[in-house]
Short mmCIF file of C-alpha atoms in Angstrom, two decimals:
data_model
loop_
_atom_site.label_atom_id
_atom_site.label_comp_id
_atom_site.label_asym_id
_atom_site.label_seq_id
_atom_site.Cartn_x
_atom_site.Cartn_y
_atom_site.Cartn_z
CA MET P 1 -48.32 -245.63 27.43
CA PRO P 2 -45.13 -243.51 27.24
CA GLN P 3 -45.50 -239.78 27.77
CA PRO P 4 -44.85 -237.55 24.71
CA LYS P 5 -41.44 -235.88 24.71
CA ARG P 6 -42.14 -233.13 22.16
CA ILE P 7 -45.59 -231.53 22.19
CA GLY P 8 -46.57 -228.95 19.60
CA VAL P 9 -49.22 -226.36 20.42
CA PHE P 10 -51.23 -224.77 17.60
CA GLY P 11 -53.95 -222.34 18.63
CA GLY P 12 -56.32 -220.31 16.53
CA ALA P 13 -59.90 -219.30 15.89
CA PHE P 14 -60.41 -222.03 13.26
CA ASP P 15 -63.43 -220.09 12.03
CA PRO P 16 -63.57 -222.23 9.95
CA PRO P 17 -60.66 -224.72 9.92
CA HIS P 18 -59.40 -225.12 6.36
CA ASN P 19 -57.01 -227.10 4.20
CA THR P 20 -54.00 -224.85 4.87
CA HIS P 21 -54.41 -225.48 8.60
CA ALA P 22 -54.39 -229.23 7.94
CA ALA P 23 -51.29 -228.95 5.73
CA LEU P 24 -49.47 -226.91 8.39
CA ILE P 25 -50.33 -229.47 11.09
CA SER P 26 -48.98 -232.37 9.02
CA LEU P 27 -45.87 -230.39 8.08
CA ALA P 28 -45.15 -229.41 11.70
CA LEU P 29 -45.56 -232.98 12.95
CA ALA P 30 -43.04 -234.20 10.37
CA GLN P 31 -40.49 -231.36 10.29
CA LEU P 32 -40.40 -230.81 14.05
CA GLN P 33 -40.55 -234.53 14.84
CA LEU P 34 -43.39 -234.01 17.29
CA ASP P 35 -44.83 -236.83 19.33
CA GLN P 36 -48.09 -234.92 19.50
CA LEU P 37 -49.57 -231.65 18.23
CA ARG P 38 -52.32 -230.09 20.32
CA ILE P 39 -54.75 -228.13 18.12
CA ILE P 40 -56.52 -225.65 20.39
CA PRO P 41 -59.50 -223.60 19.17
CA THR P 42 -59.59 -220.37 21.11
CA GLY P 43 -62.47 -219.54 23.39
CA ARG P 44 -63.12 -215.85 24.04
CA ALA P 45 -60.19 -214.32 22.20
CA TRP P 46 -59.12 -211.05 23.84
CA HIS P 47 -57.44 -209.73 20.65
CA LYS P 48 -60.18 -210.40 18.08
CA VAL P 49 -62.10 -207.33 16.88
CA ARG P 50 -64.89 -209.31 15.20
CA SER P 51 -67.17 -211.74 17.00
CA LEU P 52 -66.23 -215.38 16.50
CA SER P 53 -68.64 -218.17 15.73
CA PRO P 54 -69.73 -220.09 18.86
CA ALA P 55 -66.86 -222.03 20.39
CA ALA P 56 -68.86 -225.26 20.23
CA ASP P 57 -69.17 -224.94 16.45
CA ARG P 58 -65.49 -224.15 15.93
CA LEU P 59 -64.48 -227.02 18.18
CA ALA P 60 -66.77 -229.43 16.32
CA MET P 61 -65.37 -228.32 12.94
CA ALA P 62 -61.79 -228.71 14.20
CA GLU P 63 -62.60 -232.28 15.23
CA LEU P 64 -63.97 -232.98 11.76
CA ALA P 65 -60.97 -231.39 10.05
CA PHE P 66 -58.05 -232.64 12.14
CA SER P 67 -58.96 -235.66 14.27
CA LYS P 68 -57.78 -238.17 11.65
CA ILE P 69 -54.30 -236.63 11.28
CA PRO P 70 -51.87 -239.03 13.02
CA GLY P 71 -50.38 -237.23 16.02
CA GLY P 72 -52.95 -234.43 15.94
CA VAL P 73 -55.10 -233.96 19.05
CA VAL P 74 -57.93 -231.42 19.18
CA ASP P 75 -57.82 -229.88 22.66
CA ALA P 76 -61.02 -228.27 23.98
CA ARG P 77 -59.60 -226.50 27.03
CA GLU P 78 -59.72 -222.91 25.73
CA ALA P 79 -63.18 -223.32 24.21
CA GLN P 80 -64.39 -224.50 27.62
CA ARG P 81 -62.56 -221.87 29.66
CA ALA P 82 -64.58 -219.04 31.21
CA GLY P 83 -63.48 -215.51 30.40
CA PRO P 84 -60.75 -214.42 27.96
CA THR P 85 -58.31 -217.09 26.82
CA TYR P 86 -54.58 -216.46 27.04
CA THR P 87 -51.84 -218.61 25.55
CA VAL P 88 -49.73 -218.30 28.68
CA ASP P 89 -52.44 -220.00 30.77
CA THR P 90 -52.72 -222.87 28.30
CA LEU P 91 -48.97 -223.39 28.24
CA ARG P 92 -48.83 -223.39 32.04
CA GLU P 93 -51.52 -226.09 32.18
CA LEU P 94 -49.74 -228.20 29.57
CA ARG P 95 -46.45 -227.86 31.46
CA GLN P 96 -48.14 -229.06 34.66
CA GLU P 97 -49.66 -232.02 32.82
CA ASN P 98 -46.42 -232.90 30.98
CA PRO P 99 -43.55 -231.76 33.20
CA ASP P 100 -40.85 -233.59 31.22
CA ALA P 101 -41.97 -232.66 27.71
CA GLU P 102 -40.68 -229.89 25.47
CA LEU P 103 -43.50 -227.55 24.43
CA ILE P 104 -43.26 -226.02 20.96
CA LEU P 105 -45.69 -223.19 20.18
CA LEU P 106 -46.49 -222.85 16.48
CA ILE P 107 -47.23 -219.30 15.29
CA GLY P 108 -47.17 -217.38 12.02
CA GLY P 109 -44.86 -214.54 11.08
CA ASP P 110 -47.53 -211.92 11.75
CA GLN P 111 -48.11 -213.37 15.21
CA ALA P 112 -44.36 -213.35 15.87
CA ARG P 113 -44.20 -209.65 15.06
CA ALA P 114 -47.07 -209.03 17.50
CA LEU P 115 -45.57 -211.24 20.21
CA PRO P 116 -44.60 -208.32 22.52
CA THR P 117 -48.30 -207.36 22.69
CA TRP P 118 -49.34 -210.79 24.03
CA HIS P 119 -50.52 -211.17 27.62
CA ARG P 120 -47.44 -211.95 29.78
CA TRP P 121 -45.42 -212.71 26.67
CA HIS P 122 -42.11 -213.17 28.52
CA GLU P 123 -43.70 -216.07 30.39
CA VAL P 124 -44.82 -217.57 27.07
CA LEU P 125 -41.15 -217.61 26.02
CA GLN P 126 -40.22 -219.35 29.27
CA PHE P 127 -42.78 -222.12 28.82
CA ALA P 128 -42.24 -222.98 25.15
CA THR P 129 -39.93 -222.97 22.18
CA ILE P 130 -41.48 -220.69 19.55
CA CYS P 131 -41.80 -222.13 16.06
CA VAL P 132 -42.29 -219.40 13.45
CA ALA P 133 -43.97 -220.64 10.26
CA ASP P 134 -42.61 -218.61 7.34
CA ARG P 135 -43.81 -218.73 3.75
CA VAL P 136 -41.21 -220.16 1.38
CA ASP P 137 -41.72 -217.32 -1.10
CA GLN P 138 -40.44 -214.74 1.37
CA THR P 139 -36.94 -213.41 0.75
CA ARG P 140 -34.37 -213.59 3.50
CA ALA P 141 -34.78 -209.84 3.96
CA GLY P 142 -38.54 -210.15 4.36
CA ALA P 143 -38.75 -213.36 6.38
CA ILE P 144 -39.09 -212.97 10.10
CA PHE P 145 -37.05 -216.09 10.92
CA ASP P 146 -33.34 -216.22 9.98
CA PRO P 147 -31.83 -219.59 10.92
CA GLN P 148 -28.31 -218.36 10.15
CA ASN P 149 -28.48 -215.74 12.88
CA GLN P 150 -28.04 -217.93 15.95
CA ALA P 151 -27.84 -215.01 18.37
CA ASN P 152 -31.23 -213.60 17.36
CA PRO P 153 -32.93 -215.79 14.74
CA VAL P 154 -36.23 -213.91 14.90
CA LYS P 155 -36.25 -210.36 13.59
CA TYR P 156 -38.81 -207.66 14.34
CA VAL P 157 -39.38 -208.91 17.91
CA PRO P 158 -38.02 -206.12 20.14
CA ASP P 159 -36.92 -206.66 23.72
CA CYS P 160 -36.72 -210.42 23.30
CA PRO P 161 -35.33 -211.78 26.60
CA PRO P 162 -32.12 -213.82 26.62
CA GLY P 163 -32.62 -217.56 26.56
CA ALA P 164 -35.74 -217.44 24.38
CA ARG P 165 -35.82 -220.41 22.02
CA PHE P 166 -36.92 -220.14 18.40
CA VAL P 167 -37.10 -222.53 15.46
CA GLY P 168 -38.40 -222.01 11.93
CA LEU P 169 -40.88 -223.94 9.81
CA GLN P 170 -41.15 -223.27 6.10
CA MET P 171 -44.42 -223.91 4.34
CA PRO P 172 -45.67 -223.28 0.79
CA LEU P 173 -47.60 -220.14 -0.05
CA SER P 174 -51.36 -220.66 0.15
CA PRO P 175 -54.11 -218.24 -0.88
CA ILE P 176 -56.64 -219.81 1.52
CA SER P 177 -57.90 -217.69 4.40
CA ALA P 178 -60.78 -218.15 6.81
CA SER P 179 -62.10 -214.65 6.03
CA ASP P 180 -62.26 -215.51 2.31
CA ILE P 181 -64.13 -218.74 3.09
CA ARG P 182 -66.67 -216.87 5.22
CA ALA P 183 -67.16 -214.32 2.44
CA ARG P 184 -67.62 -217.10 -0.12
CA VAL P 185 -70.28 -218.80 2.00
CA ALA P 186 -72.12 -215.49 2.46
CA ALA P 187 -72.01 -214.99 -1.32
CA HIS P 188 -73.26 -218.56 -1.95
CA GLN P 189 -70.02 -219.56 -3.66
CA SER P 190 -68.37 -222.99 -3.50
CA ILE P 191 -65.77 -223.74 -0.80
CA GLU P 192 -65.27 -227.41 -1.67
CA SER P 193 -61.58 -226.96 -2.57
CA LEU P 194 -60.85 -224.91 0.58
CA VAL P 195 -62.16 -227.06 3.44
CA CYS P 196 -62.64 -230.79 3.91
CA GLU P 197 -66.03 -232.18 2.96
CA PRO P 198 -67.26 -232.83 6.55
CA VAL P 199 -66.54 -229.21 7.47
CA ALA P 200 -68.35 -227.96 4.37
CA ARG P 201 -71.39 -230.05 5.32
CA TYR P 202 -71.26 -228.78 8.92
CA ILE P 203 -71.25 -225.16 7.71
CA VAL P 204 -74.33 -225.78 5.55
CA HIS P 205 -76.18 -227.81 8.17
CA HIS P 206 -75.60 -225.24 10.94
CA HIS P 207 -76.16 -222.20 8.69
CA LEU P 208 -72.80 -220.61 9.53
CA TYR P 209 -71.43 -217.50 7.78
CA GLN P 210 -74.71 -216.72 6.03
CA THR P 211 -74.07 -212.99 6.25
CA ALA P 212 -70.81 -211.21 5.43
#
């Protein structure tokens, strides 16, 4: 089997995974012409203030939500890693496993703004091209990614080292958020239009998000 040449990397809590995540994965696979997109639920996230649901539950829900998307691969490495999980360590492992592939890290605009606070963030920029997913309703002045500025296409990222590689990905505005879904479950409200049916059943069966 030929090795993938372009590998996308999409990490997150996925607590829970929802329909906007699935739409972004399909969009990234198509727009970026990826051979594969690794979807990586985080383990012990160093930057999260709130406690996450158990990694095993988030990993199982990600499998239910994304495993049938052609080109999508749910990757368990961070959920199984002891101690805090850092993107730079995951990218290093993927580089060692796929030495000839281009790694493309998919992040949102808010994550791009916070990039200088990431653990060893300059190394992250060495390992991967950064794909910034911007909402299509953002004006050019408000969007973090400006494809017409070839010298520095990403704004609001200070001290960006020379040679860093950025691309943009536009996606439609979506009101769905994981925090809203958790609040809806705690309030005994329907989430059937927000997550896929297997994930909704998993949440009920495992009694997740019962309290706000």
